[in-house]
mmCIF file of N, CA and C in Angstrom:
data_model
loop_
_atom_site.group_PDB
_atom_site.id
_atom_site.type_symbol
_atom_site.label_atom_id
_atom_site.label_comp_id
_atom_site.label_asym_id
_atom_site.label_seq_id
_atom_site.Cartn_x
_atom_site.Cartn_y
_atom_site.Cartn_z
ATOM 1 N N MET D 88 1.020 -0.867 0.079
ATOM 2 C CA MET D 88 0.148 -0.267 -0.452
ATOM 3 C C MET D 88 0.654 1.323 -0.152
ATOM 4 N N ILE D 89 0.633 2.254 -1.186
ATOM 5 C CA ILE D 89 1.130 3.478 -0.242
ATOM 6 C C ILE D 89 0.754 4.836 -0.187
ATOM 7 N N ASN D 90 1.484 4.838 1.134
ATOM 8 C CA ASN D 90 1.266 5.978 1.617
ATOM 9 C C ASN D 90 1.481 7.196 0.337
ATOM 10 N N ARG D 91 -0.186 7.737 0.798
ATOM 11 C CA ARG D 91 -0.181 9.120 0.250
ATOM 12 C C ARG D 91 -0.774 10.078 1.581
ATOM 13 N N LYS D 92 -0.697 11.708 1.037
ATOM 14 C CA LYS D 92 -0.671 12.409 1.216
ATOM 15 C C LYS D 92 -2.694 13.027 0.928
ATOM 16 N N ALA D 93 -2.949 13.718 1.459
ATOM 17 C CA ALA D 93 -4.945 14.163 1.558
ATOM 18 C C ALA D 93 -4.565 15.058 0.190
ATOM 19 N N PHE D 94 -4.270 15.543 -0.642
ATOM 20 C CA PHE D 94 -4.437 16.670 -1.580
ATOM 21 C C PHE D 94 -4.262 16.632 -2.673
ATOM 22 N N ILE D 95 -4.360 16.795 -3.443
ATOM 23 C CA ILE D 95 -4.682 16.940 -4.637
ATOM 24 C C ILE D 95 -4.292 17.819 -6.662
ATOM 25 N N ILE D 96 -2.691 17.715 -7.178
ATOM 26 C CA ILE D 96 -2.325 18.596 -7.493
ATOM 27 C C ILE D 96 -3.175 18.295 -8.489
ATOM 28 N N GLY D 97 -2.007 19.904 -9.671
ATOM 29 C CA GLY D 97 -2.745 19.664 -11.323
ATOM 30 C C GLY D 97 -0.897 20.001 -11.467
ATOM 31 N N ILE D 98 -1.133 19.198 -12.369
ATOM 32 C CA ILE D 98 0.753 19.870 -13.562
ATOM 33 C C ILE D 98 0.773 21.329 -14.187
ATOM 34 N N LYS D 99 1.738 21.498 -15.197
ATOM 35 C CA LYS D 99 1.296 23.141 -16.086
ATOM 36 C C LYS D 99 0.882 22.650 -17.241
ATOM 37 N N GLY D 100 1.921 21.753 -17.660
ATOM 38 C CA GLY D 100 1.277 21.467 -19.625
ATOM 39 C C GLY D 100 0.864 19.698 -19.345
ATOM 40 N N LYS D 101 1.261 19.328 -20.789
ATOM 41 C CA LYS D 101 1.080 18.485 -21.430
ATOM 42 C C LYS D 101 1.745 17.343 -21.154
ATOM 43 N N LYS D 102 2.779 17.593 -20.261
ATOM 44 C CA LYS D 102 3.543 16.696 -20.404
ATOM 45 C C LYS D 102 3.997 16.917 -19.105
ATOM 46 N N LEU D 103 4.965 16.164 -18.060
ATOM 47 C CA LEU D 103 4.778 15.572 -16.110
ATOM 48 C C LEU D 103 6.450 16.485 -16.283
ATOM 49 N N THR D 104 6.746 17.033 -16.053
ATOM 50 C CA THR D 104 7.949 17.692 -16.021
ATOM 51 C C THR D 104 9.221 17.174 -15.277
ATOM 52 N N ARG D 105 10.619 17.496 -15.049
ATOM 53 C CA ARG D 105 11.335 16.504 -14.231
ATOM 54 C C ARG D 105 10.712 16.773 -12.819
ATOM 55 N N LYS D 106 10.504 18.687 -12.466
ATOM 56 C CA LYS D 106 9.984 19.072 -11.352
ATOM 57 C C LYS D 106 9.067 18.428 -10.553
ATOM 58 N N GLU D 107 7.748 18.684 -11.081
ATOM 59 C CA GLU D 107 7.175 17.796 -11.154
ATOM 60 C C GLU D 107 6.949 16.436 -10.475
ATOM 61 N N ALA D 108 7.407 15.598 -11.235
ATOM 62 C CA ALA D 108 8.073 13.884 -11.060
ATOM 63 C C ALA D 108 8.697 13.904 -10.081
ATOM 64 N N PHE D 109 9.857 15.133 -9.131
ATOM 65 C CA PHE D 109 10.237 14.515 -8.122
ATOM 66 C C PHE D 109 9.175 14.712 -7.019
ATOM 67 N N PHE D 110 8.228 16.084 -7.585
ATOM 68 C CA PHE D 110 7.631 16.191 -6.039
ATOM 69 C C PHE D 110 6.344 15.167 -5.952
ATOM 70 N N LEU D 111 5.953 14.351 -7.585
ATOM 71 C CA LEU D 111 4.904 13.855 -7.142
ATOM 72 C C LEU D 111 5.525 12.289 -6.176
ATOM 73 N N LYS D 112 7.020 12.368 -6.493
ATOM 74 C CA LYS D 112 8.052 11.318 -5.607
ATOM 75 C C LYS D 112 7.368 11.350 -4.117
ATOM 76 N N LYS D 113 8.063 12.784 -4.151
ATOM 77 C CA LYS D 113 8.567 13.061 -2.834
ATOM 78 C C LYS D 113 6.903 13.502 -1.502
ATOM 79 N N GLU D 114 6.101 14.132 -2.610
ATOM 80 C CA GLU D 114 5.244 15.034 -1.098
ATOM 81 C C GLU D 114 3.963 13.029 -1.929
ATOM 82 N N ARG D 115 3.931 12.699 -2.542
ATOM 83 C CA ARG D 115 3.185 10.904 -2.712
ATOM 84 C C ARG D 115 1.931 12.511 -3.028
ATOM 85 N N PRO D 116 1.326 13.226 -3.443
ATOM 86 C CA PRO D 116 -0.574 13.427 -2.832
ATOM 87 C C PRO D 116 -1.628 11.883 -3.491
ATOM 88 N N TRP D 117 -2.152 12.493 -3.040
ATOM 89 C CA TRP D 117 -3.322 11.483 -2.809
ATOM 90 C C TRP D 117 -3.792 11.123 -4.611
ATOM 91 N N GLY D 118 -3.575 12.949 -5.237
ATOM 92 C CA GLY D 118 -3.626 12.122 -6.862
ATOM 93 C C GLY D 118 -3.298 13.725 -7.378
ATOM 94 N N VAL D 119 -3.638 13.422 -9.242
ATOM 95 C CA VAL D 119 -3.793 14.321 -10.091
ATOM 96 C C VAL D 119 -4.588 14.704 -10.895
ATOM 97 N N ILE D 120 -5.124 16.492 -10.584
ATOM 98 C CA ILE D 120 -6.454 17.001 -11.811
ATOM 99 C C ILE D 120 -6.078 17.115 -13.130
ATOM 100 N N LEU D 121 -6.590 16.565 -13.734
ATOM 101 C CA LEU D 121 -5.969 17.527 -15.674
ATOM 102 C C LEU D 121 -6.929 18.684 -15.717
ATOM 103 N N PHE D 122 -7.379 19.495 -16.824
ATOM 104 C CA PHE D 122 -7.311 20.060 -16.863
ATOM 105 C C PHE D 122 -6.989 20.729 -18.316
ATOM 106 N N ASP D 123 -7.050 21.822 -19.318
ATOM 107 C CA ASP D 123 -7.492 22.154 -20.557
ATOM 108 C C ASP D 123 -6.179 21.414 -21.276
ATOM 109 N N ARG D 124 -5.004 22.288 -19.936
ATOM 110 C CA ARG D 124 -3.874 22.429 -20.049
ATOM 111 C C ARG D 124 -3.046 21.665 -20.429
ATOM 112 N N ASN D 125 -3.569 20.548 -19.377
ATOM 113 C CA ASN D 125 -3.026 19.102 -20.020
ATOM 114 C C ASN D 125 -3.304 18.775 -20.919
ATOM 115 N N ILE D 126 -4.489 18.108 -22.022
ATOM 116 C CA ILE D 126 -4.006 17.246 -22.627
ATOM 117 C C ILE D 126 -4.948 17.849 -24.417
ATOM 118 N N ASN D 127 -4.503 17.879 -25.512
ATOM 119 C CA ASN D 127 -4.273 18.268 -26.976
ATOM 120 C C ASN D 127 -4.827 17.235 -27.574
ATOM 121 N N ASN D 128 -4.444 15.141 -27.014
ATOM 122 C CA ASN D 128 -5.918 14.355 -27.805
ATOM 123 C C ASN D 128 -5.025 12.746 -27.050
ATOM 124 N N ILE D 129 -5.553 12.224 -27.127
ATOM 125 C CA ILE D 129 -6.165 10.980 -26.845
ATOM 126 C C ILE D 129 -4.762 10.228 -26.431
ATOM 127 N N ASN D 130 -3.223 10.001 -27.902
ATOM 128 C CA ASN D 130 -2.267 9.693 -27.409
ATOM 129 C C ASN D 130 -1.849 10.732 -26.858
ATOM 130 N N GLN D 131 -1.714 11.526 -26.021
ATOM 131 C CA GLN D 131 -0.461 12.786 -25.561
ATOM 132 C C GLN D 131 -0.682 12.563 -24.077
ATOM 133 N N LEU D 132 -2.938 12.333 -23.542
ATOM 134 C CA LEU D 132 -2.783 11.967 -22.659
ATOM 135 C C LEU D 132 -3.441 10.759 -22.246
ATOM 136 N N LYS D 133 -2.899 9.505 -23.064
ATOM 137 C CA LYS D 133 -2.215 8.239 -22.142
ATOM 138 C C LYS D 133 -1.349 8.623 -22.071
ATOM 139 N N LEU D 134 -0.041 8.837 -22.937
ATOM 140 C CA LEU D 134 1.419 9.097 -22.267
ATOM 141 C C LEU D 134 0.759 9.637 -21.402
ATOM 142 N N LEU D 135 0.406 10.811 -20.824
ATOM 143 C CA LEU D 135 0.473 11.736 -19.441
ATOM 144 C C LEU D 135 -0.293 10.725 -18.709
ATOM 145 N N ILE D 136 -0.872 10.198 -18.721
ATOM 146 C CA ILE D 136 -1.658 8.809 -18.190
ATOM 147 C C ILE D 136 -0.376 8.297 -16.945
ATOM 148 N N ASN D 137 0.145 7.773 -18.113
ATOM 149 C CA ASN D 137 1.105 6.316 -17.976
ATOM 150 C C ASN D 137 2.007 7.209 -17.233
ATOM 151 N N SER D 138 2.282 7.995 -17.228
ATOM 152 C CA SER D 138 3.603 8.574 -16.861
ATOM 153 C C SER D 138 3.628 8.952 -15.382
ATOM 154 N N ILE D 139 2.860 9.820 -15.145
ATOM 155 C CA ILE D 139 2.253 9.632 -13.682
ATOM 156 C C ILE D 139 1.928 8.887 -12.704
ATOM 157 N N LYS D 140 1.521 7.856 -12.844
ATOM 158 C CA LYS D 140 0.852 5.626 -13.146
ATOM 159 C C LYS D 140 1.987 5.156 -12.250
ATOM 160 N N ASN D 141 3.139 5.805 -13.232
ATOM 161 C CA ASN D 141 4.266 4.712 -13.472
ATOM 162 C C ASN D 141 5.275 5.412 -12.348
ATOM 163 N N LYS D 142 5.373 6.934 -11.653
ATOM 164 C CA LYS D 142 6.251 7.953 -10.586
ATOM 165 C C LYS D 142 5.334 6.430 -9.574
ATOM 166 N N PHE D 143 5.170 6.864 -9.326
ATOM 167 C CA PHE D 143 3.866 5.796 -7.879
ATOM 168 C C PHE D 143 4.234 3.832 -8.880
ATOM 169 N N ASN D 144 4.773 3.256 -9.675
ATOM 170 C CA ASN D 144 4.184 2.483 -10.473
ATOM 171 C C ASN D 144 2.401 1.951 -9.211
ATOM 172 N N ASP D 145 2.109 2.411 -10.117
ATOM 173 C CA ASP D 145 0.529 1.885 -9.756
ATOM 174 C C ASP D 145 -0.592 2.144 -10.585
ATOM 175 N N LYS D 146 -1.219 1.954 -11.303
ATOM 176 C CA LYS D 146 -1.687 1.359 -12.383
ATOM 177 C C LYS D 146 -3.251 2.164 -11.607
ATOM 178 N N ASN D 147 -3.742 1.790 -10.681
ATOM 179 C CA ASN D 147 -5.275 2.767 -9.670
ATOM 180 C C ASN D 147 -4.681 3.678 -9.615
ATOM 181 N N TYR D 148 -3.670 4.442 -9.559
ATOM 182 C CA TYR D 148 -3.500 6.322 -8.823
ATOM 183 C C TYR D 148 -4.628 7.084 -9.430
ATOM 184 N N PRO D 149 -5.374 7.821 -8.323
ATOM 185 C CA PRO D 149 -5.644 8.345 -8.936
ATOM 186 C C PRO D 149 -5.737 9.811 -10.090
ATOM 187 N N ILE D 150 -6.292 9.966 -10.994
ATOM 188 C CA ILE D 150 -6.294 10.570 -12.389
ATOM 189 C C ILE D 150 -8.205 10.769 -12.503
ATOM 190 N N LEU D 151 -7.730 12.781 -12.029
ATOM 191 C CA LEU D 151 -8.729 13.206 -11.806
ATOM 192 C C LEU D 151 -9.481 14.158 -13.505
ATOM 193 N N ILE D 152 -10.519 14.747 -13.516
ATOM 194 C CA ILE D 152 -10.516 15.724 -14.326
ATOM 195 C C ILE D 152 -11.340 16.808 -14.492
ATOM 196 N N ASP D 153 -11.379 17.958 -14.137
ATOM 197 C CA ASP D 153 -12.799 18.651 -14.088
ATOM 198 C C ASP D 153 -13.880 18.684 -15.181
ATOM 199 N N GLN D 154 -13.911 17.660 -15.464
ATOM 200 C CA GLN D 154 -15.210 17.390 -16.293
ATOM 201 C C GLN D 154 -16.690 17.819 -16.429
ATOM 202 N N GLU D 155 -17.674 18.804 -16.193
ATOM 203 C CA GLU D 155 -19.029 18.905 -16.299
ATOM 204 C C GLU D 155 -19.609 19.344 -17.318
ATOM 205 N N GLY D 156 -19.445 19.219 -18.207
ATOM 206 C CA GLY D 156 -19.904 19.004 -19.313
ATOM 207 C C GLY D 156 -20.100 21.102 -19.696
ATOM 208 N N GLY D 157 -20.975 21.029 -21.748
ATOM 209 C CA GLY D 157 -20.899 22.717 -21.671
ATOM 210 C C GLY D 157 -19.862 23.350 -21.152
ATOM 211 N N ARG D 158 -19.605 24.337 -21.428
ATOM 212 C CA ARG D 158 -18.882 25.647 -21.660
ATOM 213 C C ARG D 158 -17.545 24.874 -20.449
ATOM 214 N N VAL D 159 -17.914 24.028 -20.068
ATOM 215 C CA VAL D 159 -16.018 23.124 -17.872
ATOM 216 C C VAL D 159 -16.641 21.879 -19.539
ATOM 217 N N SER D 160 -15.828 21.155 -20.402
ATOM 218 C CA SER D 160 -15.299 20.105 -21.092
ATOM 219 C C SER D 160 -13.874 19.848 -21.167
ATOM 220 N N ARG D 161 -13.601 19.728 -20.433
ATOM 221 C CA ARG D 161 -11.484 19.531 -20.499
ATOM 222 C C ARG D 161 -11.276 18.897 -21.439
ATOM 223 N N LEU D 162 -12.091 17.795 -21.935
ATOM 224 C CA LEU D 162 -12.210 17.242 -23.269
ATOM 225 C C LEU D 162 -12.204 16.788 -24.825
ATOM 226 N N ASN D 163 -12.767 18.473 -24.440
ATOM 227 C CA ASN D 163 -13.486 19.435 -26.176
ATOM 228 C C ASN D 163 -12.226 18.541 -27.397
ATOM 229 N N ASN D 164 -10.440 18.980 -26.845
ATOM 230 C CA ASN D 164 -10.088 18.213 -28.316
ATOM 231 C C ASN D 164 -10.652 16.909 -28.640
ATOM 232 N N ILE D 165 -10.952 15.942 -27.797
ATOM 233 C CA ILE D 165 -10.907 14.600 -28.273
ATOM 234 C C ILE D 165 -12.129 14.078 -28.580
ATOM 235 N N LEU D 166 -13.149 14.740 -27.215
ATOM 236 C CA LEU D 166 -14.722 14.454 -28.440
ATOM 237 C C LEU D 166 -15.686 16.166 -27.660
ATOM 238 N N ASN D 167 -16.319 16.434 -28.181
ATOM 239 C CA ASN D 167 -16.664 17.503 -28.038
ATOM 240 C C ASN D 167 -18.406 16.958 -27.375
ATOM 241 N N PHE D 168 -18.256 17.830 -26.724
ATOM 242 C CA PHE D 168 -19.516 18.082 -25.289
ATOM 243 C C PHE D 168 -20.009 18.630 -25.280
ATOM 244 N N SER D 169 -20.097 20.091 -25.778
ATOM 245 C CA SER D 169 -20.878 21.040 -25.770
ATOM 246 C C SER D 169 -22.293 21.428 -26.004
ATOM 247 N N LEU D 170 -22.238 19.620 -26.385
ATOM 248 C CA LEU D 170 -24.020 20.503 -26.777
ATOM 249 C C LEU D 170 -24.824 20.391 -25.699
ATOM 250 N N PHE D 171 -23.848 18.826 -24.464
ATOM 251 C CA PHE D 171 -24.999 19.067 -23.403
ATOM 252 C C PHE D 171 -24.216 19.812 -22.415
ATOM 253 N N SER D 172 -24.787 20.418 -22.405
ATOM 254 C CA SER D 172 -24.291 21.709 -21.638
ATOM 255 C C SER D 172 -25.798 21.112 -20.558
ATOM 256 N N GLN D 173 -26.004 22.723 -19.085
ATOM 257 C CA GLN D 173 -26.803 22.745 -18.733
ATOM 258 C C GLN D 173 -27.823 22.919 -18.466
ATOM 259 N N LEU D 174 -27.941 24.021 -19.998
ATOM 260 C CA LEU D 174 -28.799 24.188 -20.945
ATOM 261 C C LEU D 174 -29.630 24.273 -21.562
ATOM 262 N N TYR D 175 -28.737 22.728 -22.667
ATOM 263 C CA TYR D 175 -29.526 21.731 -22.315
ATOM 264 C C TYR D 175 -31.064 20.947 -22.188
ATOM 265 N N PHE D 176 -29.925 20.372 -20.925
ATOM 266 C CA PHE D 176 -29.935 19.433 -19.936
ATOM 267 C C PHE D 176 -31.377 19.926 -19.637
ATOM 268 N N SER D 177 -31.431 21.513 -18.671
ATOM 269 C CA SER D 177 -32.126 21.988 -17.706
ATOM 270 C C SER D 177 -33.790 22.578 -18.891
ATOM 271 N N LYS D 178 -33.210 22.642 -20.532
ATOM 272 C CA LYS D 178 -35.220 22.652 -21.639
ATOM 273 C C LYS D 178 -35.170 21.250 -22.347
ATOM 274 N N LEU D 179 -34.353 20.338 -21.426
ATOM 275 C CA LEU D 179 -35.353 18.314 -21.531
ATOM 276 C C LEU D 179 -35.821 18.890 -20.664
ATOM 277 N N TYR D 180 -35.365 18.681 -18.874
ATOM 278 C CA TYR D 180 -36.594 18.405 -17.927
ATOM 279 C C TYR D 180 -38.192 19.465 -17.784
ATOM 280 N N ILE D 181 -37.416 20.679 -18.533
ATOM 281 C CA ILE D 181 -39.126 20.869 -17.970
ATOM 282 C C ILE D 181 -39.903 21.026 -19.620
ATOM 283 N N LYS D 182 -38.993 20.255 -20.208
ATOM 284 C CA LYS D 182 -40.567 19.911 -22.025
ATOM 285 C C LYS D 182 -40.609 18.315 -21.667
ATOM 286 N N ASP D 183 -39.954 17.843 -20.940
ATOM 287 C CA ASP D 183 -39.949 16.542 -20.595
ATOM 288 C C ASP D 183 -39.397 15.955 -19.527
ATOM 289 N N LYS D 184 -39.481 15.494 -17.803
ATOM 290 C CA LYS D 184 -39.118 15.238 -16.859
ATOM 291 C C LYS D 184 -38.589 13.910 -16.953
ATOM 292 N N LYS D 185 -39.959 13.495 -17.425
ATOM 293 C CA LYS D 185 -39.879 11.313 -18.117
ATOM 294 C C LYS D 185 -38.385 10.710 -18.271
ATOM 295 N N ASN D 186 -38.619 11.963 -19.492
ATOM 296 C CA ASN D 186 -36.746 11.397 -20.715
ATOM 297 C C ASN D 186 -36.169 11.755 -19.941
ATOM 298 N N PHE D 187 -35.930 13.281 -19.585
ATOM 299 C CA PHE D 187 -34.581 13.249 -18.774
ATOM 300 C C PHE D 187 -34.266 12.514 -17.749
ATOM 301 N N SER D 188 -34.581 12.566 -17.067
ATOM 302 C CA SER D 188 -34.395 11.404 -16.182
ATOM 303 C C SER D 188 -33.356 10.109 -17.301
ATOM 304 N N ARG D 189 -34.104 9.298 -17.670
ATOM 305 C CA ARG D 189 -33.672 8.389 -18.432
ATOM 306 C C ARG D 189 -32.341 9.613 -19.668
ATOM 307 N N TYR D 190 -32.554 10.620 -19.813
ATOM 308 C CA TYR D 190 -31.312 10.459 -21.503
ATOM 309 C C TYR D 190 -30.213 11.498 -20.021
ATOM 310 N N TYR D 191 -30.188 12.019 -18.514
ATOM 311 C CA TYR D 191 -29.645 12.186 -18.137
ATOM 312 C C TYR D 191 -28.272 10.869 -17.558
ATOM 313 N N LYS D 192 -29.693 9.663 -16.959
ATOM 314 C CA LYS D 192 -28.819 8.401 -16.854
ATOM 315 C C LYS D 192 -28.172 8.237 -17.608
ATOM 316 N N ILE D 193 -28.124 8.299 -18.933
ATOM 317 C CA ILE D 193 -26.938 7.369 -20.492
ATOM 318 C C ILE D 193 -26.313 8.301 -19.942
ATOM 319 N N TYR D 194 -26.181 9.544 -20.360
ATOM 320 C CA TYR D 194 -24.812 10.134 -20.560
ATOM 321 C C TYR D 194 -24.475 10.481 -19.454
ATOM 322 N N ILE D 195 -24.771 10.696 -18.004
ATOM 323 C CA ILE D 195 -24.038 10.101 -17.509
ATOM 324 C C ILE D 195 -22.920 9.176 -17.298
ATOM 325 N N LYS D 196 -23.878 8.265 -17.208
ATOM 326 C CA LYS D 196 -22.555 6.893 -17.603
ATOM 327 C C LYS D 196 -21.696 7.009 -18.961
ATOM 328 N N LYS D 197 -22.173 7.405 -20.268
ATOM 329 C CA LYS D 197 -21.163 7.301 -21.057
ATOM 330 C C LYS D 197 -19.878 7.350 -20.822
ATOM 331 N N ILE D 198 -19.898 9.245 -20.227
ATOM 332 C CA ILE D 198 -19.404 9.897 -19.696
ATOM 333 C C ILE D 198 -17.861 9.453 -18.476
ATOM 334 N N SER D 199 -19.211 8.993 -17.563
ATOM 335 C CA SER D 199 -18.091 8.212 -16.858
ATOM 336 C C SER D 199 -17.690 6.743 -17.049
ATOM 337 N N ASN D 200 -17.936 6.160 -18.145
ATOM 338 C CA ASN D 200 -17.332 4.713 -19.067
ATOM 339 C C ASN D 200 -16.166 5.753 -19.367
ATOM 340 N N ILE D 201 -16.222 6.874 -20.290
ATOM 341 C CA ILE D 201 -14.886 6.813 -21.653
ATOM 342 C C ILE D 201 -13.728 7.452 -20.708
ATOM 343 N N LEU D 202 -14.579 8.790 -19.491
ATOM 344 C CA LEU D 202 -13.271 8.651 -17.956
ATOM 345 C C LEU D 202 -12.673 8.256 -18.201
#
């Protein structure tokens, strides 16, 4: 079991820097959160995630992403989720509460699977 500290960090760019790698090994944060600045394409993202996880030799090391949908969509370079904004779902809710629940559950499940 890896002893981790109870904080999450972000990194500066699309690759893990030497300073960031050193910091991860030394301070052992609970996880790393990714933002737009960290994502270029799917291959680059996989390399970044693997480089972070390799610092701990832990394939289950927590990698988080601030993916809310609409304007806060960190994965737009990979998949465009801008259609599914809070406004989209609020209009759907007002129009058809029964189908809103069904469609929203499908949306959440698909986003979770992608992440």
